[in-house]
Short mmCIF file of C-alpha atoms in Angstrom, two decimals:
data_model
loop_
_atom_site.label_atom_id
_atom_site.label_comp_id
_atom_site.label_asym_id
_atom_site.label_seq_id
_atom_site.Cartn_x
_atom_site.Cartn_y
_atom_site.Cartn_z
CA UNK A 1 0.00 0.00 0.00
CA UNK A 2 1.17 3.79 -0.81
CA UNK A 3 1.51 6.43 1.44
CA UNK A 4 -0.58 8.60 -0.99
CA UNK A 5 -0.32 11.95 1.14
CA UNK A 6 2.88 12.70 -0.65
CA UNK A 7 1.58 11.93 -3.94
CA UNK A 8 -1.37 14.91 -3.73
CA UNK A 9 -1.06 18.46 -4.80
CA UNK A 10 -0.15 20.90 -3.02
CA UNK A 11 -3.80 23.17 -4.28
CA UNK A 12 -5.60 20.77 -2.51
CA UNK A 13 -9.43 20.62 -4.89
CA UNK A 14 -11.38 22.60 -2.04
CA UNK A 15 -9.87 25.71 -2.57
CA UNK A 16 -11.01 26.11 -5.82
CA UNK A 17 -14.75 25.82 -4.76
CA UNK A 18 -17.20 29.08 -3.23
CA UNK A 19 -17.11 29.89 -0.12
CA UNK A 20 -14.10 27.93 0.19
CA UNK A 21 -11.30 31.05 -0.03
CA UNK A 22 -11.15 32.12 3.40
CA UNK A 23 -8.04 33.32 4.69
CA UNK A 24 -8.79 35.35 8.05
CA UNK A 25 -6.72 34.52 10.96
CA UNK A 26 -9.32 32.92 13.29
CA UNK A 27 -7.28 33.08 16.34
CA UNK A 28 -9.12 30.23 17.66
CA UNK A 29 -7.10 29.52 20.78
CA UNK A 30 -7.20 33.69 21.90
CA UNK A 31 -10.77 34.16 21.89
CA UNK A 32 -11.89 36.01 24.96
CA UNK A 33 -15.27 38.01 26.12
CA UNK A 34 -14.26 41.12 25.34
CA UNK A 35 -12.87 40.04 21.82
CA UNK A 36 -15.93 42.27 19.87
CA UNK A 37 -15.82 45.29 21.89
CA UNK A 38 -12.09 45.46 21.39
CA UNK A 39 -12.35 44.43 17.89
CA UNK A 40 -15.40 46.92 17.08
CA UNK A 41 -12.81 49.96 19.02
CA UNK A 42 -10.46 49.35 16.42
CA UNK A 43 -10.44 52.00 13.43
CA UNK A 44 -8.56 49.53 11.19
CA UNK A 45 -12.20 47.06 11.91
CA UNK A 46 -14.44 46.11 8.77
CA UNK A 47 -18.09 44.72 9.46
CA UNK A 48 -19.92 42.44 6.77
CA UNK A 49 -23.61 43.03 7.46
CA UNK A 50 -26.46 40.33 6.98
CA UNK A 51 -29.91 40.28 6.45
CA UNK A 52 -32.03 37.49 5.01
CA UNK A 53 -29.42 35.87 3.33
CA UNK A 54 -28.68 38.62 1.63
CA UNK A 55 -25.09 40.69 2.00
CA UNK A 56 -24.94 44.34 1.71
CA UNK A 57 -22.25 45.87 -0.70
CA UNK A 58 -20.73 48.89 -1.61
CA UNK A 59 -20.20 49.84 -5.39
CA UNK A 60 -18.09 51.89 -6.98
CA UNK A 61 -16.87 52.00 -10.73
CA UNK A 62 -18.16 48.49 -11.47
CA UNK A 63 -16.72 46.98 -7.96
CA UNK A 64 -18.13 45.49 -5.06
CA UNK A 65 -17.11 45.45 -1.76
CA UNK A 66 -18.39 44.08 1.26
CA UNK A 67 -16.64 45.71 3.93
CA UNK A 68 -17.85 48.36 5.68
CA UNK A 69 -15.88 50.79 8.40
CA UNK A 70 -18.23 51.45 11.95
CA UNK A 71 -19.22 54.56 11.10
CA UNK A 72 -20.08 53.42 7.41
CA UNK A 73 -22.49 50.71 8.76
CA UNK A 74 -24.06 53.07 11.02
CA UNK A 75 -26.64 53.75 8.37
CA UNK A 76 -27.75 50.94 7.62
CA UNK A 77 -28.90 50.16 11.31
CA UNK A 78 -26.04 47.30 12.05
CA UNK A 79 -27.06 45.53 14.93
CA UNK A 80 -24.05 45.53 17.56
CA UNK A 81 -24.99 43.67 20.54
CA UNK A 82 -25.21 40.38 18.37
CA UNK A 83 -21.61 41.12 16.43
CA UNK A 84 -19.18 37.97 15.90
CA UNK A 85 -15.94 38.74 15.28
CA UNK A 86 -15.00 36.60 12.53
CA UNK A 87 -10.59 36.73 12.99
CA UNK A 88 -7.66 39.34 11.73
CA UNK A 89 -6.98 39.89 7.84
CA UNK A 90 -4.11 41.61 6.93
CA UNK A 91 -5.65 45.06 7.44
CA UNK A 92 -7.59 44.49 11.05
CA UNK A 93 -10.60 42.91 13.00
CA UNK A 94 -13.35 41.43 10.41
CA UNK A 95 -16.72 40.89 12.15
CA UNK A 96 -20.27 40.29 10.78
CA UNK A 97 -23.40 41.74 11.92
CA UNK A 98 -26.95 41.32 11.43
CA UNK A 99 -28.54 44.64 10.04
CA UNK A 100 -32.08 45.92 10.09
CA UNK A 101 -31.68 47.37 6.58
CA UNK A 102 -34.72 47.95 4.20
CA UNK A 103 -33.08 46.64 0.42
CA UNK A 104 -35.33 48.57 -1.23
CA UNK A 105 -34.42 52.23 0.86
CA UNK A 106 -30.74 51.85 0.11
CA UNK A 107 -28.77 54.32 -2.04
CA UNK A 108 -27.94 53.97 -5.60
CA UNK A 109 -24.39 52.62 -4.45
CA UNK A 110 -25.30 50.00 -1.93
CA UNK A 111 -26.58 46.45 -2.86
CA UNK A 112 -28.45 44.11 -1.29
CA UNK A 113 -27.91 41.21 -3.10
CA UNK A 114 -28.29 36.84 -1.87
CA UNK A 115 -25.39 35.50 -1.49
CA UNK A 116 -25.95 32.89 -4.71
CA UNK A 117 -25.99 35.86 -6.66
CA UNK A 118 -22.71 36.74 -4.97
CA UNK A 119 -21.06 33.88 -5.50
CA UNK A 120 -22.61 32.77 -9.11
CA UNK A 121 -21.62 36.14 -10.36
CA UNK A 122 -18.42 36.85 -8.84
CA UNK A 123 -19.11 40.00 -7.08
CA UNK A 124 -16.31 39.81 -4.46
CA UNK A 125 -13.14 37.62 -4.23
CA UNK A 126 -12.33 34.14 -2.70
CA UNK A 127 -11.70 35.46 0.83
CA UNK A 128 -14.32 37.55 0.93
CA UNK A 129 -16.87 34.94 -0.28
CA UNK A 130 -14.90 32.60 2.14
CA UNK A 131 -15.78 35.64 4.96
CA UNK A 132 -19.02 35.56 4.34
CA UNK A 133 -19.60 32.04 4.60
CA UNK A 134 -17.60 31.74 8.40
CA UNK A 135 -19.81 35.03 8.72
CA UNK A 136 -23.52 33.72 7.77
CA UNK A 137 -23.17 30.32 9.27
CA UNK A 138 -22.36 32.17 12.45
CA UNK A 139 -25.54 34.25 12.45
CA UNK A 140 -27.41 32.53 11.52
CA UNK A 141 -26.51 29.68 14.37
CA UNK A 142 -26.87 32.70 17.05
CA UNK A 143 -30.57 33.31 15.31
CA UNK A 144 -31.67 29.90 15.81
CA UNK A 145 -29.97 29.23 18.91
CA UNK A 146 -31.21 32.18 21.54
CA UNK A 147 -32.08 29.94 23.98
CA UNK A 148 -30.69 26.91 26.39
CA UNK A 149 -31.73 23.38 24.90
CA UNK A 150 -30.82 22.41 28.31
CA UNK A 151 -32.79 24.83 30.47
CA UNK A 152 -34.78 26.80 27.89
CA UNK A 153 -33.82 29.79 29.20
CA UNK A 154 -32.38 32.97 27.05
CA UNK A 155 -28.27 32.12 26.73
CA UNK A 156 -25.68 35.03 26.01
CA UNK A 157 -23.14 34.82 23.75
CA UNK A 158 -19.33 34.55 24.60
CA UNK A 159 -15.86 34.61 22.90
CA UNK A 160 -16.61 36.59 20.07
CA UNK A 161 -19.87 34.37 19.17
CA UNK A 162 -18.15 31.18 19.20
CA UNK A 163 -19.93 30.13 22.09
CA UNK A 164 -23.43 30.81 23.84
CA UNK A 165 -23.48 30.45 27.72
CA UNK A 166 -26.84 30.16 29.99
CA UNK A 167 -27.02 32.09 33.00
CA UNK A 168 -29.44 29.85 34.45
CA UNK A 169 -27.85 26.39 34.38
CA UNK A 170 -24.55 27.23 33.34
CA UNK A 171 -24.88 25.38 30.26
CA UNK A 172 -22.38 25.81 27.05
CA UNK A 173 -23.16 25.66 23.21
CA UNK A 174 -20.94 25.86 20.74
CA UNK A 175 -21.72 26.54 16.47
CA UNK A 176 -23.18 23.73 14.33
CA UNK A 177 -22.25 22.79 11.38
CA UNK A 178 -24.12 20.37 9.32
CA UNK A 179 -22.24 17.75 7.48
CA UNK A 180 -23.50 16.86 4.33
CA UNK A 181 -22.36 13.60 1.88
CA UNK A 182 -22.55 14.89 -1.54
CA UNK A 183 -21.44 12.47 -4.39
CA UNK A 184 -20.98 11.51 -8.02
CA UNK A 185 -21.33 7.92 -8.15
CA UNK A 186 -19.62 6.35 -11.17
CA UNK A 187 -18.42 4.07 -13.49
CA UNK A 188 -15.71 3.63 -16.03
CA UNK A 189 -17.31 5.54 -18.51
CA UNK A 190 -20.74 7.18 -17.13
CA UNK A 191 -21.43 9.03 -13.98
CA UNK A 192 -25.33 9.31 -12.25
CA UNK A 193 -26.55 12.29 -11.83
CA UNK A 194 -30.04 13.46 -10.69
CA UNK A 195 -32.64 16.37 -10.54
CA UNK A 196 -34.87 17.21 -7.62
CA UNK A 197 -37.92 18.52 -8.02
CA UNK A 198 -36.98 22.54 -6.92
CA UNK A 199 -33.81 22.49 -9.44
CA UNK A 200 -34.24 24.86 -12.43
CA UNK A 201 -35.40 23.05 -15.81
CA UNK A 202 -32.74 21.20 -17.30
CA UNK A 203 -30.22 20.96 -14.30
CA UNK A 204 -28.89 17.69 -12.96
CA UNK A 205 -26.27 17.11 -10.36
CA UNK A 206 -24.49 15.20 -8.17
CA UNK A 207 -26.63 13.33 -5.21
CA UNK A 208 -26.15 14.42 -1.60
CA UNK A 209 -27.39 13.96 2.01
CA UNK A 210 -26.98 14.77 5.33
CA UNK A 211 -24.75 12.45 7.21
CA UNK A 212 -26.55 10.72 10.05
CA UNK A 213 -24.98 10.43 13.85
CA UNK A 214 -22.91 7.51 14.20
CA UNK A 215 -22.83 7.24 10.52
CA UNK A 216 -18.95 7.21 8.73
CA UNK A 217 -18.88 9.60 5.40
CA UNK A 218 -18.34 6.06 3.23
CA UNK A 219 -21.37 5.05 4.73
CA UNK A 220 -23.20 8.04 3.89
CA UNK A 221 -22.60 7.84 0.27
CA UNK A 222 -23.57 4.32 0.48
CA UNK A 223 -27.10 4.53 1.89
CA UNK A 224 -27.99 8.05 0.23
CA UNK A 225 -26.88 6.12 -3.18
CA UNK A 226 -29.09 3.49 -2.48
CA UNK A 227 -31.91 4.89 -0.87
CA UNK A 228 -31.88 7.76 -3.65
CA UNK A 229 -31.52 5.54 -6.81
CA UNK A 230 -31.11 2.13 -6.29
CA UNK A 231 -27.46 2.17 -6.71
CA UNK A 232 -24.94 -0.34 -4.36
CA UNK A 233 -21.56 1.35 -4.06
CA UNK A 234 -18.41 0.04 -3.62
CA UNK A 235 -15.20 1.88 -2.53
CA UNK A 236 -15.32 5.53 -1.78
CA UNK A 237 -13.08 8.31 -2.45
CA UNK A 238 -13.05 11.58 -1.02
CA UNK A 239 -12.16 14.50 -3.30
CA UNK A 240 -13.32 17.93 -1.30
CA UNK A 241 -15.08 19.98 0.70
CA UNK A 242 -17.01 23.03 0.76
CA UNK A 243 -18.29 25.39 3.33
CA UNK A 244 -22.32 26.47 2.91
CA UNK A 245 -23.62 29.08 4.00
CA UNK A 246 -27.51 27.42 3.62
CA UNK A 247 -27.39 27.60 6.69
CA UNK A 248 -24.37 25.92 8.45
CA UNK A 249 -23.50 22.99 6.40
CA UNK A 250 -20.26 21.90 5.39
CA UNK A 251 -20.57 19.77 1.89
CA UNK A 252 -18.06 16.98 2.11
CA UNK A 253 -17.50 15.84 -1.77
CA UNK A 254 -16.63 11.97 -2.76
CA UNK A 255 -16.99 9.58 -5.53
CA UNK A 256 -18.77 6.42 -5.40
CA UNK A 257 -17.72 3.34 -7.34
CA UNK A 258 -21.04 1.57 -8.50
CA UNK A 259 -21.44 -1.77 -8.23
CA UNK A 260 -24.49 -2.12 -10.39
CA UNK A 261 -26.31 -0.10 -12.94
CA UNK A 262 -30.49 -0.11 -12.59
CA UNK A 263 -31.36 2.82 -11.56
CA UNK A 264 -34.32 2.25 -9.20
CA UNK A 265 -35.83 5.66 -7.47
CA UNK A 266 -39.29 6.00 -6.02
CA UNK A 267 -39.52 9.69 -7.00
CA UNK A 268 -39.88 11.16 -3.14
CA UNK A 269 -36.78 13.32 -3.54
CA UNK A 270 -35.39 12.86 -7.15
CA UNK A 271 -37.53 13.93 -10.18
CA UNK A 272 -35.69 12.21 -12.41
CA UNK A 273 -32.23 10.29 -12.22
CA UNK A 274 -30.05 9.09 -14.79
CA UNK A 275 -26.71 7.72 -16.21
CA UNK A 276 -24.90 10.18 -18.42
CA UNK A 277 -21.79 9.13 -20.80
CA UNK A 278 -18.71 11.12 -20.35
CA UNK A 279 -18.40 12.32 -23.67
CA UNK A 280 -22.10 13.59 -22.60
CA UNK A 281 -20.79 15.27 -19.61
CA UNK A 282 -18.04 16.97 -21.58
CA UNK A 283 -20.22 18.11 -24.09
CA UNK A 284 -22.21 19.78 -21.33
CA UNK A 285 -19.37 21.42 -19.69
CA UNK A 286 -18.42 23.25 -22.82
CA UNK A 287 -21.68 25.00 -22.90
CA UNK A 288 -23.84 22.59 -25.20
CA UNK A 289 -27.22 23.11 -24.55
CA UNK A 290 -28.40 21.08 -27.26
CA UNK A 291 -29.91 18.31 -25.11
CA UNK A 292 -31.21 20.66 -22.50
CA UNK A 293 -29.11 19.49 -19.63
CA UNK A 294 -26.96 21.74 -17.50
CA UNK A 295 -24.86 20.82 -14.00
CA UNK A 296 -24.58 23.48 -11.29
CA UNK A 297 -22.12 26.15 -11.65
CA UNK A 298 -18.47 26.73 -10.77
CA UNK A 299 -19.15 27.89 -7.35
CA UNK A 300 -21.02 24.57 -6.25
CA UNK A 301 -18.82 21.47 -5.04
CA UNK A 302 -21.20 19.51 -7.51
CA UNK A 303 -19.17 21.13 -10.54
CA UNK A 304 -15.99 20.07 -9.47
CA UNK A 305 -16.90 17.26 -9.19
CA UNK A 306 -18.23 16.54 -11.97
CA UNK A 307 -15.46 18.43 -14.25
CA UNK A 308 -12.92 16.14 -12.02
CA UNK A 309 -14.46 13.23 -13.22
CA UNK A 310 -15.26 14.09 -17.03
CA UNK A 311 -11.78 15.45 -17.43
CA UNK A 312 -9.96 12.43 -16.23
CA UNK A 313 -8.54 9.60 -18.32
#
């Protein structure tokens, strides 16, 4: 057996993918309680701010950015007391904030815009996308998590936002992320994808699932495969991962070897699922639309692996 650590690149897949770019120092191990007030005192700070999935950005000759100084943000009614502080870039504290914004008040140079729409269409770099995704997940945890599961009372939030503490019972939570299978199950020369029933006309993709307590990633892919179309899978490979932002999941990408080829699928999740020939998938990557089939775009995990798969011998 081979020692195949060596043998990888040294661009590992992931970064390549949204949401994937991030470079802030997290400074994970000197978190503290006073990290956002200190952070937020700082003139060198820059504060993303949130609303309904939807990022706020300045523009100015054609370019976006998402980083706003204090007294920039004041305007747009940033909400302070529920602040993470996100790390240290190169230039200072970056935080996120929930704002009480209306989109369609804002001035002719601000944006509100969803953060698909960010990503598909490139509005802001790598690290910033990678920002927002630490960013989102983060707020969106704190909006969904105000209160003790222990206890039920209100908790408070600690070290920045990466923890919540009750008063009550002295209970600690900590962020969630969601872990989430997602993976193109092949053969030599075809690869199954598959459509749900909310994907836009003509897309297929990849299949994916949440990954169940107790449950290894292999296995994952294995029962999601099966239970989705019918398909047995053999041996596993991982290939990336992908923070998203929908609301705390982190998409872990593999391929699946399949061990037989009848599709069987009782239509509950997929719409349609079906073997597609790599010169197919090639085709479709090029930009022919003459079958009426698309795959996600370059921002989605799904692509690369798809594109990983096509483009190999």
């Amino acid at each position: 057996m081979t020692f195949a650590l060596f043998d990888a690149p040294e661009r590992e897949p992931s970064q390549a993918i949204g949401f994937s770019g991030n470079i802030i120092d997290r400074q994970s191990e000197k978190r503290s309680e006073d990290d956002v007030p200190s952070a937020l005192a700082d003139p060198s700070a820059r504060l993303l701010l949130i609303r309904n999935g939807r990022l706020l950005l300045k523009q100015n000759d054609g370019a976006f950015d998402a980083e706003f100084r204090l007294d920039e943000a004041e305007a747009f009614q940033p909400l302070i007391a529920d602040a993470v502080l996100l790390g240290r870039s190169g230039n200072g504290p970056v935080l996120a904030l929930p704002a009480e914004f209306d989109p369609e008040t804002l001035p002719e140079t601000v944006k509100a815009i969803d953060f698909r729409s960010v990503a598909v269409q490139g509005l802001i770099d790598a690290p910033g996308l990678g920002a927002l995704a630490q960013g989102a997940a983060l707020l969106a945890w704190h909006a969904s998590h105000g209160f003790c599961s222990k206890c039920g009372h209100r908790s408070e939030m600690r070290a920045g936002g990466y923890r919540r503490a009750c008063p009550n019972c002295n209970a600690e939570h900590f962020p969630r992320t969601d872990p989430v299978a997602i993976m193109l199950c092949v053969t030599r020369e075809h690869c199954l994808m598959g459509r749900g029933p909310h994907f836009l006309p003509g897309m297929y993709s990849a299949l994916a699932g949440f990954i169940e307590p107790g449950e290894t990633i292999e296995a994952a892919v294995r029962r999601e495969t099966f239970e989705e179309a019918g398909i047995r899978v053999g041996r596993v490979a991982y290939h990336a991962s992908q923070p998203w932002p929908f609301p705390y999941s982190l998409m872990i990408g593999c391929f699946a070897e399949a061990l037989n080829e009848d599709i069987g699928f009782d239509g509950a999740e997929l719409e349609d699922c079906r073997w597609f020939p790599r010169a197919e998938v090639r085709a479709i990557l090029a930009g022919d639309t003459s079958a009426g089939v698309f795959v996600p775009p370059k921002t989605a995990i799904a692509h690369h692996l798809i594109r990983a798969w096509a483009e190999s011998d």
